[in-house]
Amino acid sequence: EIHGFPVCFTRAANVFGPGQQLYRIVPRTLLYAQLGKQLRLDGGGHSTRSFIHVNDVAEATYTIAQNGVVGETYHISTDEIVSIRDLVERVCELTGASFNDLAFEGPERPGKDNTYMLDSSHLREQLNWSPAKSLDVGLRDTLDWVNTNLEKLSAIPDVYAHKK
């Protein structure tokens, strides 16, 4: 306990799903595939990530809140590691878009991490949690949201704007 308040810490990286900001790679790629826009792959898209659906993160967070050990840290992630390029290829398979029409290679962003991964074995073993949605199922779920809201989403800025 910190200052008498029971706390469990969580970390989740590369969360995705319906409603996510459009500057994030998953919704932007799905949206661009539907609109015929081109997506720049920084460094050719070779960096790797573990993507986890927002529903799995919510379920893990609830499990931790109910049963976690006070003071412990829990990482929330999947074991599936994919490159950004592979993610874009999966979106192409899902949407019927051509990879060469959807993506082009750009220079690597300065300071970009090569890999984002978290080890969730502590959460899995201690609290018997595991993610329910695979990346492919989550992509279909998010594509349904994009398609349902395509007109609205196409009018929203798809680049990050820092709020002051």
mmCIF file of C-alpha atoms in Angstrom, residues 21-144:
data_model
loop_
_atom_site.group_PDB
_atom_site.id
_atom_site.type_symbol
_atom_site.label_atom_id
_atom_site.label_comp_id
_atom_site.label_asym_id
_atom_site.label_seq_id
_atom_site.Cartn_x
_atom_site.Cartn_y
_atom_site.Cartn_z
ATOM 1 C CA GLN A 21 -7.667 7.499 -32.098
ATOM 2 C CA LEU A 22 -7.049 7.414 -35.843
ATOM 3 C CA TYR A 23 -3.360 8.298 -35.622
ATOM 4 C CA ARG A 24 -2.732 4.825 -34.126
ATOM 5 C CA ILE A 25 -1.501 2.198 -36.578
ATOM 6 C CA VAL A 26 -4.418 -0.270 -36.446
ATOM 7 C CA PRO A 27 -7.381 2.061 -37.043
ATOM 8 C CA ARG A 28 -5.405 4.232 -39.461
ATOM 9 C CA THR A 29 -4.373 1.232 -41.563
ATOM 10 C CA LEU A 30 -7.911 -0.145 -41.644
ATOM 11 C CA LEU A 31 -9.326 3.281 -42.523
ATOM 12 C CA TYR A 32 -6.729 3.919 -45.238
ATOM 13 C CA ALA A 33 -7.421 0.500 -46.766
ATOM 14 C CA GLN A 34 -11.115 1.379 -46.989
ATOM 15 C CA LEU A 35 -10.491 4.870 -48.373
ATOM 16 C CA GLY A 36 -7.728 3.958 -50.835
ATOM 17 C CA LYS A 37 -5.206 6.209 -49.069
ATOM 18 C CA GLN A 38 -1.497 5.453 -48.721
ATOM 19 C CA LEU A 39 0.211 4.697 -45.445
ATOM 20 C CA ARG A 40 3.908 5.376 -44.806
ATOM 21 C CA LEU A 41 5.751 2.507 -43.142
ATOM 22 C CA ASP A 42 8.520 4.077 -41.084
ATOM 23 C CA GLY A 43 11.719 2.114 -41.609
ATOM 24 C CA GLY A 44 9.855 -0.281 -43.883
ATOM 25 C CA GLY A 45 7.632 -1.499 -41.046
ATOM 26 C CA HIS A 46 10.211 -3.873 -39.607
ATOM 27 C CA SER A 47 9.753 -2.944 -35.940
ATOM 28 C CA THR A 48 7.784 -5.497 -33.931
ATOM 29 C CA ARG A 49 4.896 -5.207 -31.508
ATOM 30 C CA SER A 50 2.486 -7.234 -29.421
ATOM 31 C CA PHE A 51 -1.019 -5.899 -30.090
ATOM 32 C CA ILE A 52 -3.806 -6.549 -27.588
ATOM 33 C CA HIS A 53 -7.520 -5.873 -27.998
ATOM 34 C CA VAL A 54 -9.063 -3.318 -25.641
ATOM 35 C CA ASN A 55 -11.615 -5.879 -24.392
ATOM 36 C CA ASP A 56 -8.781 -8.137 -23.219
ATOM 37 C CA VAL A 57 -7.127 -5.198 -21.459
ATOM 38 C CA ALA A 58 -10.417 -4.310 -19.743
ATOM 39 C CA GLU A 59 -10.932 -7.911 -18.622
ATOM 40 C CA ALA A 60 -7.350 -8.157 -17.335
ATOM 41 C CA THR A 61 -7.684 -4.858 -15.473
ATOM 42 C CA TYR A 62 -10.906 -6.025 -13.835
ATOM 43 C CA THR A 63 -9.296 -9.348 -12.859
ATOM 44 C CA ILE A 64 -6.342 -7.496 -11.336
ATOM 45 C CA ALA A 65 -8.640 -5.090 -9.463
ATOM 46 C CA GLN A 66 -10.572 -8.017 -8.002
ATOM 47 C CA ASN A 67 -7.746 -10.468 -7.286
ATOM 48 C CA GLY A 68 -4.362 -8.791 -7.715
ATOM 49 C CA VAL A 69 -1.789 -8.648 -4.958
ATOM 50 C CA VAL A 70 -1.452 -5.133 -3.552
ATOM 51 C CA GLY A 71 1.826 -3.521 -4.604
ATOM 52 C CA GLU A 72 2.491 -5.880 -7.508
ATOM 53 C CA THR A 73 2.844 -4.938 -11.159
ATOM 54 C CA TYR A 74 1.039 -6.823 -13.902
ATOM 55 C CA HIS A 75 1.869 -6.625 -17.601
ATOM 56 C CA ILE A 76 -1.082 -7.102 -19.938
ATOM 57 C CA SER A 77 -0.102 -8.487 -23.342
ATOM 58 C CA THR A 78 -0.365 -11.296 -25.834
ATOM 59 C CA ASP A 79 2.415 -13.641 -26.868
ATOM 60 C CA GLU A 80 1.885 -12.882 -30.567
ATOM 61 C CA ILE A 81 4.646 -10.610 -31.853
ATOM 62 C CA VAL A 82 4.238 -9.159 -35.352
ATOM 63 C CA SER A 83 6.046 -6.575 -37.417
ATOM 64 C CA ILE A 84 4.190 -3.474 -38.504
ATOM 65 C CA ARG A 85 4.637 -4.730 -42.067
ATOM 66 C CA ASP A 86 2.960 -8.034 -41.152
ATOM 67 C CA LEU A 87 0.119 -6.102 -39.508
ATOM 68 C CA VAL A 88 -0.419 -4.119 -42.717
ATOM 69 C CA GLU A 89 -0.317 -7.340 -44.764
ATOM 70 C CA ARG A 90 -3.013 -8.815 -42.511
ATOM 71 C CA VAL A 91 -5.148 -5.723 -43.036
ATOM 72 C CA CYS A 92 -4.704 -6.148 -46.793
ATOM 73 C CA GLU A 93 -5.864 -9.774 -46.585
ATOM 74 C CA LEU A 94 -8.843 -8.714 -44.492
ATOM 75 C CA THR A 95 -9.919 -5.789 -46.683
ATOM 76 C CA GLY A 96 -8.824 -6.967 -50.128
ATOM 77 C CA ALA A 97 -6.496 -3.970 -50.486
ATOM 78 C CA SER A 98 -3.230 -4.326 -52.383
ATOM 79 C CA PHE A 99 -0.176 -3.963 -50.156
ATOM 80 C CA ASN A 100 1.628 -1.897 -52.815
ATOM 81 C CA ASP A 101 -1.364 0.431 -53.146
ATOM 82 C CA LEU A 102 -1.817 0.794 -49.383
ATOM 83 C CA ALA A 103 1.744 1.110 -48.098
ATOM 84 C CA PHE A 104 5.032 2.688 -49.037
ATOM 85 C CA GLU A 105 8.351 2.657 -47.219
ATOM 86 C CA GLY A 106 9.602 5.766 -45.494
ATOM 87 C CA PRO A 107 12.649 6.584 -43.394
ATOM 88 C CA GLU A 108 12.828 5.363 -39.815
ATOM 89 C CA ARG A 109 11.490 7.819 -37.264
ATOM 90 C CA PRO A 110 14.292 9.136 -35.030
ATOM 91 C CA GLY A 111 14.163 7.519 -31.598
ATOM 92 C CA LYS A 112 11.600 4.882 -32.569
ATOM 93 C CA ASP A 113 11.799 1.697 -30.514
ATOM 94 C CA ASN A 114 12.461 -1.456 -32.514
ATOM 95 C CA THR A 115 10.266 -3.642 -30.318
ATOM 96 C CA TYR A 116 7.412 -3.151 -27.846
ATOM 97 C CA MET A 117 6.778 -6.288 -25.838
ATOM 98 C CA LEU A 118 5.632 -7.040 -22.322
ATOM 99 C CA ASP A 119 5.857 -10.383 -20.525
ATOM 100 C CA SER A 120 2.415 -11.174 -19.084
ATOM 101 C CA SER A 121 3.392 -14.526 -17.536
ATOM 102 C CA HIS A 122 2.968 -13.147 -13.983
ATOM 103 C CA LEU A 123 -0.655 -12.185 -14.713
ATOM 104 C CA ARG A 124 -1.320 -15.462 -16.519
ATOM 105 C CA GLU A 125 0.150 -17.639 -13.789
ATOM 106 C CA GLN A 126 -0.965 -15.756 -10.671
ATOM 107 C CA LEU A 127 -4.471 -14.762 -11.767
ATOM 108 C CA ASN A 128 -5.159 -17.386 -14.448
ATOM 109 C CA TRP A 129 -5.801 -14.736 -17.105
ATOM 110 C CA SER A 130 -5.240 -15.019 -20.838
ATOM 111 C CA PRO A 131 -6.317 -12.880 -23.782
ATOM 112 C CA ALA A 132 -9.506 -14.018 -25.503
ATOM 113 C CA LYS A 133 -9.165 -12.193 -28.862
ATOM 114 C CA SER A 134 -6.454 -12.997 -31.359
ATOM 115 C CA LEU A 135 -4.996 -10.205 -33.461
ATOM 116 C CA ASP A 136 -6.965 -11.358 -36.502
ATOM 117 C CA VAL A 137 -10.280 -11.448 -34.606
ATOM 118 C CA GLY A 138 -9.531 -8.027 -33.118
ATOM 119 C CA LEU A 139 -8.730 -6.624 -36.555
ATOM 120 C CA ARG A 140 -12.095 -7.862 -37.869
ATOM 121 C CA ASP A 141 -13.826 -6.304 -34.858
ATOM 122 C CA THR A 142 -12.092 -2.977 -35.449
ATOM 123 C CA LEU A 143 -12.786 -3.130 -39.196
ATOM 124 C CA ASP A 144 -16.494 -3.522 -38.440
#
